[in-house]
């Protein structure tokens, strides 16, 4: 028995029953995959924030330089001045803090601009701060993006990687995947805001100095998982809690589903957070 050719988009009338069922099943599976992928892309492309406070912090001015690169990195402080061509790294004019770079990974499904006010506070303390965007607003798709920053701004003496929530987890992944940076002293510290390493990401013997900050009323943060991963961090890790703060208070993107209610303002939570980061870095970097 002979059958006519099978044409894409149209089933021949004489196709056997089993082949016809298989073709319909495969077509249905393919259509479902396309729908799921498109749905995920649409969902991930609608991040939280930024609010007005964050957008205001993106303004470049005489008091603090802020620049945006072609690939949407947000630069704050001395690194922004260098990028704009206003100053250079040479000549010894840059301070020790200005020659310390902080790369920040945003939280999952949060617009990276939402951390502009927080980054601006850090830069006001003298640090060169870089916030990187995430593909589809999820740093899990670009855990090594900090390496691009470190490579581009190679004149910066030492680096700190920081992140919030999923961004914090991906910061630990970056350290795990690039042990040569901390062993050489190029990457000196890591700051985790409401985040922790995934199970199996053992950094307990890594020389990087770690500060882990959580918030009292953070109900997004999984404390049981956090406690189970404490042993994965270096033994000298410093743990700190922001009294009366919550999960969303580390950024400026409004309310977050499932979060607790903060008893302090977002501005106050970020001020205290930056204060503790600066104290920590002053100790471990020995300014």
mmCIF file of C-alpha atoms in Angstrom:
data_model
loop_
_atom_site.group_PDB
_atom_site.id
_atom_site.type_symbol
_atom_site.label_atom_id
_atom_site.label_comp_id
_atom_site.label_asym_id
_atom_site.label_seq_id
_atom_site.Cartn_x
_atom_site.Cartn_y
_atom_site.Cartn_z
ATOM 1 C CA UNK A 1 0.000 0.000 0.000
ATOM 2 C CA UNK A 2 1.380 3.470 -0.913
ATOM 3 C CA UNK A 3 0.650 6.827 0.642
ATOM 4 C CA UNK A 4 1.002 10.326 -0.716
ATOM 5 C CA UNK A 5 3.613 12.749 0.657
ATOM 6 C CA UNK A 6 3.103 14.383 4.043
ATOM 7 C CA UNK A 7 2.998 18.179 3.667
ATOM 8 C CA UNK A 8 3.758 20.587 6.535
ATOM 9 C CA UNK A 9 0.633 22.322 7.772
ATOM 10 C CA UNK A 10 -1.794 19.902 6.120
ATOM 11 C CA UNK A 11 -2.463 16.252 6.891
ATOM 12 C CA UNK A 12 -3.055 14.070 3.814
ATOM 13 C CA UNK A 13 -6.401 12.337 3.705
ATOM 14 C CA UNK A 14 -4.790 8.927 3.338
ATOM 15 C CA UNK A 15 -2.406 9.205 6.333
ATOM 16 C CA UNK A 16 -2.685 6.073 8.526
ATOM 17 C CA UNK A 17 -4.473 6.481 11.848
ATOM 18 C CA UNK A 18 -1.369 6.036 14.032
ATOM 19 C CA UNK A 19 0.687 8.561 12.061
ATOM 20 C CA UNK A 20 -2.168 11.039 12.113
ATOM 21 C CA UNK A 21 -2.524 10.726 15.896
ATOM 22 C CA UNK A 22 1.257 11.107 16.328
ATOM 23 C CA UNK A 23 1.336 14.210 14.135
ATOM 24 C CA UNK A 24 -1.529 15.792 16.049
ATOM 25 C CA UNK A 25 0.127 14.949 19.397
ATOM 26 C CA UNK A 26 3.484 16.409 18.337
ATOM 27 C CA UNK A 27 1.790 19.517 17.014
ATOM 28 C CA UNK A 28 -0.093 19.971 20.273
ATOM 29 C CA UNK A 29 3.080 19.547 22.343
ATOM 30 C CA UNK A 30 4.941 22.058 20.169
ATOM 31 C CA UNK A 31 2.097 24.564 20.465
ATOM 32 C CA UNK A 32 2.045 24.112 24.252
ATOM 33 C CA UNK A 33 5.796 24.705 24.468
ATOM 34 C CA UNK A 34 5.464 27.909 22.431
ATOM 35 C CA UNK A 35 2.625 29.131 24.662
ATOM 36 C CA UNK A 36 4.590 28.365 27.854
ATOM 37 C CA UNK A 37 7.737 30.101 26.564
ATOM 38 C CA UNK A 38 5.817 33.168 25.413
ATOM 39 C CA UNK A 39 3.947 33.288 28.708
ATOM 40 C CA UNK A 40 7.216 33.104 30.659
ATOM 41 C CA UNK A 41 8.807 35.868 28.583
ATOM 42 C CA UNK A 42 5.789 38.142 29.053
ATOM 43 C CA UNK A 43 5.696 37.394 32.807
ATOM 44 C CA UNK A 44 9.432 37.998 33.271
ATOM 45 C CA UNK A 45 9.329 41.183 31.195
ATOM 46 C CA UNK A 46 7.023 42.946 33.656
ATOM 47 C CA UNK A 47 9.298 43.531 36.678
ATOM 48 C CA UNK A 48 8.594 45.396 39.894
ATOM 49 C CA UNK A 49 9.609 49.058 40.067
ATOM 50 C CA UNK A 50 11.258 51.418 39.899
ATOM 51 C CA UNK A 51 9.364 54.018 41.900
ATOM 52 C CA UNK A 52 9.880 57.769 41.868
ATOM 53 C CA UNK A 53 12.604 57.778 44.510
ATOM 54 C CA UNK A 54 14.708 55.369 42.463
ATOM 55 C CA UNK A 55 14.229 57.341 39.245
ATOM 56 C CA UNK A 56 15.228 60.555 40.986
ATOM 57 C CA UNK A 57 18.439 58.878 42.174
ATOM 58 C CA UNK A 58 19.418 58.251 38.545
ATOM 59 C CA UNK A 59 20.002 61.946 37.904
ATOM 60 C CA UNK A 60 23.591 62.849 37.073
ATOM 61 C CA UNK A 61 24.769 66.007 38.807
ATOM 62 C CA UNK A 62 27.657 67.944 40.314
ATOM 63 C CA UNK A 63 27.169 66.292 43.700
ATOM 64 C CA UNK A 64 27.440 62.723 42.345
ATOM 65 C CA UNK A 65 28.097 61.278 38.905
ATOM 66 C CA UNK A 66 25.581 58.793 37.483
ATOM 67 C CA UNK A 67 25.930 57.226 34.041
ATOM 68 C CA UNK A 68 24.212 54.520 32.000
ATOM 69 C CA UNK A 69 26.258 52.418 29.581
ATOM 70 C CA UNK A 70 25.077 51.168 26.195
ATOM 71 C CA UNK A 71 24.322 47.782 27.769
ATOM 72 C CA UNK A 72 22.258 49.426 30.552
ATOM 73 C CA UNK A 73 24.781 49.133 33.373
ATOM 74 C CA UNK A 74 24.139 51.863 35.934
ATOM 75 C CA UNK A 75 27.314 53.557 37.190
ATOM 76 C CA UNK A 76 27.509 55.656 40.348
ATOM 77 C CA UNK A 77 30.381 57.684 41.748
ATOM 78 C CA UNK A 78 33.961 57.826 40.501
ATOM 79 C CA UNK A 79 33.474 55.032 37.962
ATOM 80 C CA UNK A 80 30.709 57.128 36.366
ATOM 81 C CA UNK A 81 33.018 60.147 36.159
ATOM 82 C CA UNK A 82 35.645 57.975 34.485
ATOM 83 C CA UNK A 83 33.101 56.535 32.049
ATOM 84 C CA UNK A 84 31.937 60.057 31.147
ATOM 85 C CA UNK A 85 35.543 61.095 30.487
ATOM 86 C CA UNK A 86 35.597 63.720 33.223
ATOM 87 C CA UNK A 87 38.485 62.153 35.147
ATOM 88 C CA UNK A 88 40.883 59.235 34.799
ATOM 89 C CA UNK A 89 42.126 56.464 37.052
ATOM 90 C CA UNK A 90 45.750 57.588 36.848
ATOM 91 C CA UNK A 91 47.500 60.316 38.741
ATOM 92 C CA UNK A 92 46.739 59.094 42.245
ATOM 93 C CA UNK A 93 43.742 61.406 42.664
ATOM 94 C CA UNK A 94 41.250 58.573 43.267
ATOM 95 C CA UNK A 95 40.818 57.549 46.893
ATOM 96 C CA UNK A 96 40.982 53.970 48.165
ATOM 97 C CA UNK A 97 37.194 53.827 48.297
ATOM 98 C CA UNK A 98 36.840 55.236 44.780
ATOM 99 C CA UNK A 99 39.165 52.498 43.560
ATOM 100 C CA UNK A 100 36.947 49.898 45.229
ATOM 101 C CA UNK A 101 34.185 48.685 42.942
ATOM 102 C CA UNK A 102 30.861 47.234 44.084
ATOM 103 C CA UNK A 103 28.889 45.197 41.543
ATOM 104 C CA UNK A 104 25.234 44.782 42.466
ATOM 105 C CA UNK A 105 22.892 41.990 41.303
ATOM 106 C CA UNK A 106 19.152 42.913 41.453
ATOM 107 C CA UNK A 107 16.461 40.697 42.934
ATOM 108 C CA UNK A 108 14.388 38.372 40.801
ATOM 109 C CA UNK A 109 11.757 40.096 38.652
ATOM 110 C CA UNK A 110 12.815 43.501 39.961
ATOM 111 C CA UNK A 111 13.873 46.269 37.569
ATOM 112 C CA UNK A 112 17.558 46.947 38.255
ATOM 113 C CA UNK A 113 16.868 50.695 38.386
ATOM 114 C CA UNK A 114 14.922 50.046 41.597
ATOM 115 C CA UNK A 115 18.237 49.926 43.490
ATOM 116 C CA UNK A 116 19.445 53.333 42.282
ATOM 117 C CA UNK A 117 18.816 55.172 45.563
ATOM 118 C CA UNK A 118 20.607 52.442 47.508
ATOM 119 C CA UNK A 119 23.551 52.523 45.075
ATOM 120 C CA UNK A 120 23.683 56.290 45.239
ATOM 121 C CA UNK A 121 24.008 56.138 49.028
ATOM 122 C CA UNK A 122 26.937 53.731 48.688
ATOM 123 C CA UNK A 123 28.574 55.936 46.071
ATOM 124 C CA UNK A 124 28.145 58.964 48.330
ATOM 125 C CA UNK A 125 30.384 57.110 50.788
ATOM 126 C CA UNK A 126 33.067 57.089 48.088
ATOM 127 C CA UNK A 127 32.635 53.707 46.390
ATOM 128 C CA UNK A 128 32.373 53.084 42.650
ATOM 129 C CA UNK A 129 29.065 51.225 42.243
ATOM 130 C CA UNK A 130 27.774 49.314 39.214
ATOM 131 C CA UNK A 131 24.256 47.850 38.999
ATOM 132 C CA UNK A 132 23.876 45.315 36.207
ATOM 133 C CA UNK A 133 20.570 44.336 34.577
ATOM 134 C CA UNK A 134 19.474 40.714 34.302
ATOM 135 C CA UNK A 135 18.196 38.924 31.206
ATOM 136 C CA UNK A 136 14.420 38.641 31.638
ATOM 137 C CA UNK A 137 14.990 40.267 35.048
ATOM 138 C CA UNK A 138 16.433 37.036 36.468
ATOM 139 C CA UNK A 139 20.149 36.934 37.352
ATOM 140 C CA UNK A 140 20.044 33.153 37.125
ATOM 141 C CA UNK A 141 20.502 33.674 33.374
ATOM 142 C CA UNK A 142 23.706 35.721 33.832
ATOM 143 C CA UNK A 143 25.499 34.703 37.047
ATOM 144 C CA UNK A 144 28.902 35.750 35.681
ATOM 145 C CA UNK A 145 27.946 39.251 34.580
ATOM 146 C CA UNK A 146 30.174 40.716 37.295
ATOM 147 C CA UNK A 147 33.155 39.290 35.431
ATOM 148 C CA UNK A 148 32.301 41.545 32.479
ATOM 149 C CA UNK A 149 32.298 44.554 34.799
ATOM 150 C CA UNK A 150 35.593 43.601 36.428
ATOM 151 C CA UNK A 151 37.175 43.097 33.013
ATOM 152 C CA UNK A 152 35.928 46.398 31.597
ATOM 153 C CA UNK A 153 36.975 48.490 34.596
ATOM 154 C CA UNK A 154 40.301 46.758 35.159
ATOM 155 C CA UNK A 155 41.858 49.835 36.775
ATOM 156 C CA UNK A 156 39.728 49.338 39.884
ATOM 157 C CA UNK A 157 41.980 47.769 42.523
ATOM 158 C CA UNK A 158 39.535 45.550 44.382
ATOM 159 C CA UNK A 159 35.991 44.423 44.047
ATOM 160 C CA UNK A 160 32.953 43.623 46.150
ATOM 161 C CA UNK A 161 29.967 41.705 44.816
ATOM 162 C CA UNK A 162 26.559 42.308 46.336
ATOM 163 C CA UNK A 163 22.994 41.307 45.609
ATOM 164 C CA UNK A 164 19.436 41.233 46.859
ATOM 165 C CA UNK A 165 17.320 38.081 47.192
ATOM 166 C CA UNK A 166 17.842 36.008 44.003
ATOM 167 C CA UNK A 167 20.599 38.457 43.122
ATOM 168 C CA UNK A 168 22.329 37.587 46.397
ATOM 169 C CA UNK A 169 22.076 33.880 45.628
ATOM 170 C CA UNK A 170 23.590 34.502 42.197
ATOM 171 C CA UNK A 171 26.363 36.532 43.818
ATOM 172 C CA UNK A 172 27.324 33.434 45.812
ATOM 173 C CA UNK A 173 27.162 31.450 42.578
ATOM 174 C CA UNK A 174 29.529 33.943 40.952
ATOM 175 C CA UNK A 175 32.053 33.527 43.772
ATOM 176 C CA UNK A 176 31.705 29.745 43.536
ATOM 177 C CA UNK A 177 32.231 29.753 39.765
ATOM 178 C CA UNK A 178 35.189 32.155 39.849
ATOM 179 C CA UNK A 179 37.365 31.139 42.826
ATOM 180 C CA UNK A 180 40.458 32.639 41.205
ATOM 181 C CA UNK A 181 39.163 36.149 41.880
ATOM 182 C CA UNK A 182 38.944 35.833 45.659
ATOM 183 C CA UNK A 183 42.122 33.762 45.890
ATOM 184 C CA UNK A 184 44.067 36.448 44.035
ATOM 185 C CA UNK A 185 42.610 39.200 46.217
ATOM 186 C CA UNK A 186 40.860 40.902 43.312
ATOM 187 C CA UNK A 187 37.441 40.067 44.772
ATOM 188 C CA UNK A 188 37.644 40.921 48.445
ATOM 189 C CA UNK A 189 34.117 40.814 49.824
ATOM 190 C CA UNK A 190 30.513 39.785 49.237
ATOM 191 C CA UNK A 191 27.365 41.415 50.643
ATOM 192 C CA UNK A 192 24.137 39.408 50.728
ATOM 193 C CA UNK A 193 20.845 41.233 51.256
ATOM 194 C CA UNK A 194 18.060 38.789 52.146
ATOM 195 C CA UNK A 195 19.751 35.982 50.259
ATOM 196 C CA UNK A 196 21.897 32.893 50.693
ATOM 197 C CA UNK A 197 23.673 30.222 48.614
ATOM 198 C CA UNK A 198 21.772 27.323 47.127
ATOM 199 C CA UNK A 199 22.234 23.873 48.625
ATOM 200 C CA UNK A 200 25.585 22.457 47.565
ATOM 201 C CA UNK A 201 27.241 25.811 46.826
ATOM 202 C CA UNK A 202 29.962 25.447 49.443
ATOM 203 C CA UNK A 203 31.980 28.629 50.043
ATOM 204 C CA UNK A 204 33.096 27.728 53.562
ATOM 205 C CA UNK A 205 36.774 27.593 52.580
ATOM 206 C CA UNK A 206 36.724 30.587 50.228
ATOM 207 C CA UNK A 207 38.839 33.566 51.400
ATOM 208 C CA UNK A 208 36.142 36.108 50.464
ATOM 209 C CA UNK A 209 34.784 38.155 53.392
ATOM 210 C CA UNK A 210 30.996 37.971 53.682
ATOM 211 C CA UNK A 211 28.335 40.208 55.205
ATOM 212 C CA UNK A 212 24.799 38.770 55.322
ATOM 213 C CA UNK A 213 21.990 41.228 56.085
ATOM 214 C CA UNK A 214 18.348 40.300 56.617
ATOM 215 C CA UNK A 215 15.313 42.280 57.807
ATOM 216 C CA UNK A 216 13.085 41.654 60.821
ATOM 217 C CA UNK A 217 9.727 41.687 59.009
ATOM 218 C CA UNK A 218 10.901 40.050 55.781
ATOM 219 C CA UNK A 219 8.352 37.320 55.069
ATOM 220 C CA UNK A 220 9.658 36.554 51.562
ATOM 221 C CA UNK A 221 13.012 35.417 52.950
ATOM 222 C CA UNK A 222 12.970 31.671 53.706
ATOM 223 C CA UNK A 223 14.588 31.535 57.142
ATOM 224 C CA UNK A 224 14.623 27.750 57.343
ATOM 225 C CA UNK A 225 16.547 27.480 54.064
ATOM 226 C CA UNK A 226 18.809 30.300 55.221
ATOM 227 C CA UNK A 227 19.658 28.521 58.474
ATOM 228 C CA UNK A 228 20.336 25.299 56.570
ATOM 229 C CA UNK A 229 22.903 27.043 54.363
ATOM 230 C CA UNK A 230 24.785 29.043 57.002
ATOM 231 C CA UNK A 231 27.484 26.367 57.043
ATOM 232 C CA UNK A 232 28.110 26.937 53.330
ATOM 233 C CA UNK A 233 29.447 30.422 54.035
ATOM 234 C CA UNK A 234 32.936 31.193 55.429
ATOM 235 C CA UNK A 235 33.138 30.753 59.231
ATOM 236 C CA UNK A 236 33.917 34.456 59.772
ATOM 237 C CA UNK A 237 30.767 35.606 57.945
ATOM 238 C CA UNK A 238 29.122 38.585 59.663
ATOM 239 C CA UNK A 239 25.340 38.359 60.132
ATOM 240 C CA UNK A 240 23.196 41.422 60.720
ATOM 241 C CA UNK A 241 19.468 42.176 60.948
ATOM 242 C CA UNK A 242 17.697 45.411 60.070
ATOM 243 C CA UNK A 243 15.206 45.983 62.876
ATOM 244 C CA UNK A 244 11.659 46.704 61.646
ATOM 245 C CA UNK A 245 12.662 46.367 57.986
ATOM 246 C CA UNK A 246 11.209 44.086 55.300
ATOM 247 C CA UNK A 247 12.220 42.407 52.029
ATOM 248 C CA UNK A 248 11.220 45.144 49.593
ATOM 249 C CA UNK A 249 12.863 47.844 51.693
ATOM 250 C CA UNK A 250 16.290 47.049 50.265
ATOM 251 C CA UNK A 251 15.075 48.526 46.976
ATOM 252 C CA UNK A 252 12.502 51.024 45.730
ATOM 253 C CA UNK A 253 9.879 49.069 43.850
ATOM 254 C CA UNK A 254 6.774 49.195 46.030
ATOM 255 C CA UNK A 255 5.001 46.390 47.835
ATOM 256 C CA UNK A 256 5.997 42.795 47.197
ATOM 257 C CA UNK A 257 3.509 39.960 47.406
ATOM 258 C CA UNK A 258 3.918 37.900 50.570
ATOM 259 C CA UNK A 259 6.191 40.411 52.281
ATOM 260 C CA UNK A 260 5.741 41.651 55.821
ATOM 261 C CA UNK A 261 4.910 45.241 56.730
ATOM 262 C CA UNK A 262 7.949 47.353 57.560
ATOM 263 C CA UNK A 263 7.910 49.611 60.618
ATOM 264 C CA UNK A 264 10.510 51.946 59.149
ATOM 265 C CA UNK A 265 10.665 53.824 55.857
ATOM 266 C CA UNK A 266 12.472 52.443 52.832
ATOM 267 C CA UNK A 267 14.894 55.356 53.025
ATOM 268 C CA UNK A 268 15.724 54.553 56.653
ATOM 269 C CA UNK A 269 16.174 50.846 55.937
ATOM 270 C CA UNK A 270 18.598 51.618 53.139
ATOM 271 C CA UNK A 271 20.456 54.192 55.227
ATOM 272 C CA UNK A 272 21.046 51.645 57.993
ATOM 273 C CA UNK A 273 21.982 48.969 55.444
ATOM 274 C CA UNK A 274 24.581 51.206 53.806
ATOM 275 C CA UNK A 275 25.938 52.198 57.216
ATOM 276 C CA UNK A 276 26.532 48.542 58.090
ATOM 277 C CA UNK A 277 28.065 47.770 54.708
ATOM 278 C CA UNK A 278 30.481 50.688 55.038
ATOM 279 C CA UNK A 279 31.497 49.633 58.566
ATOM 280 C CA UNK A 280 32.049 46.073 57.341
ATOM 281 C CA UNK A 281 34.111 47.089 54.306
ATOM 282 C CA UNK A 282 36.202 49.504 56.360
ATOM 283 C CA UNK A 283 37.212 46.562 58.557
ATOM 284 C CA UNK A 284 37.844 43.888 55.948
ATOM 285 C CA UNK A 285 39.455 46.181 53.370
ATOM 286 C CA UNK A 286 41.482 48.004 56.043
ATOM 287 C CA UNK A 287 41.001 51.553 54.779
#
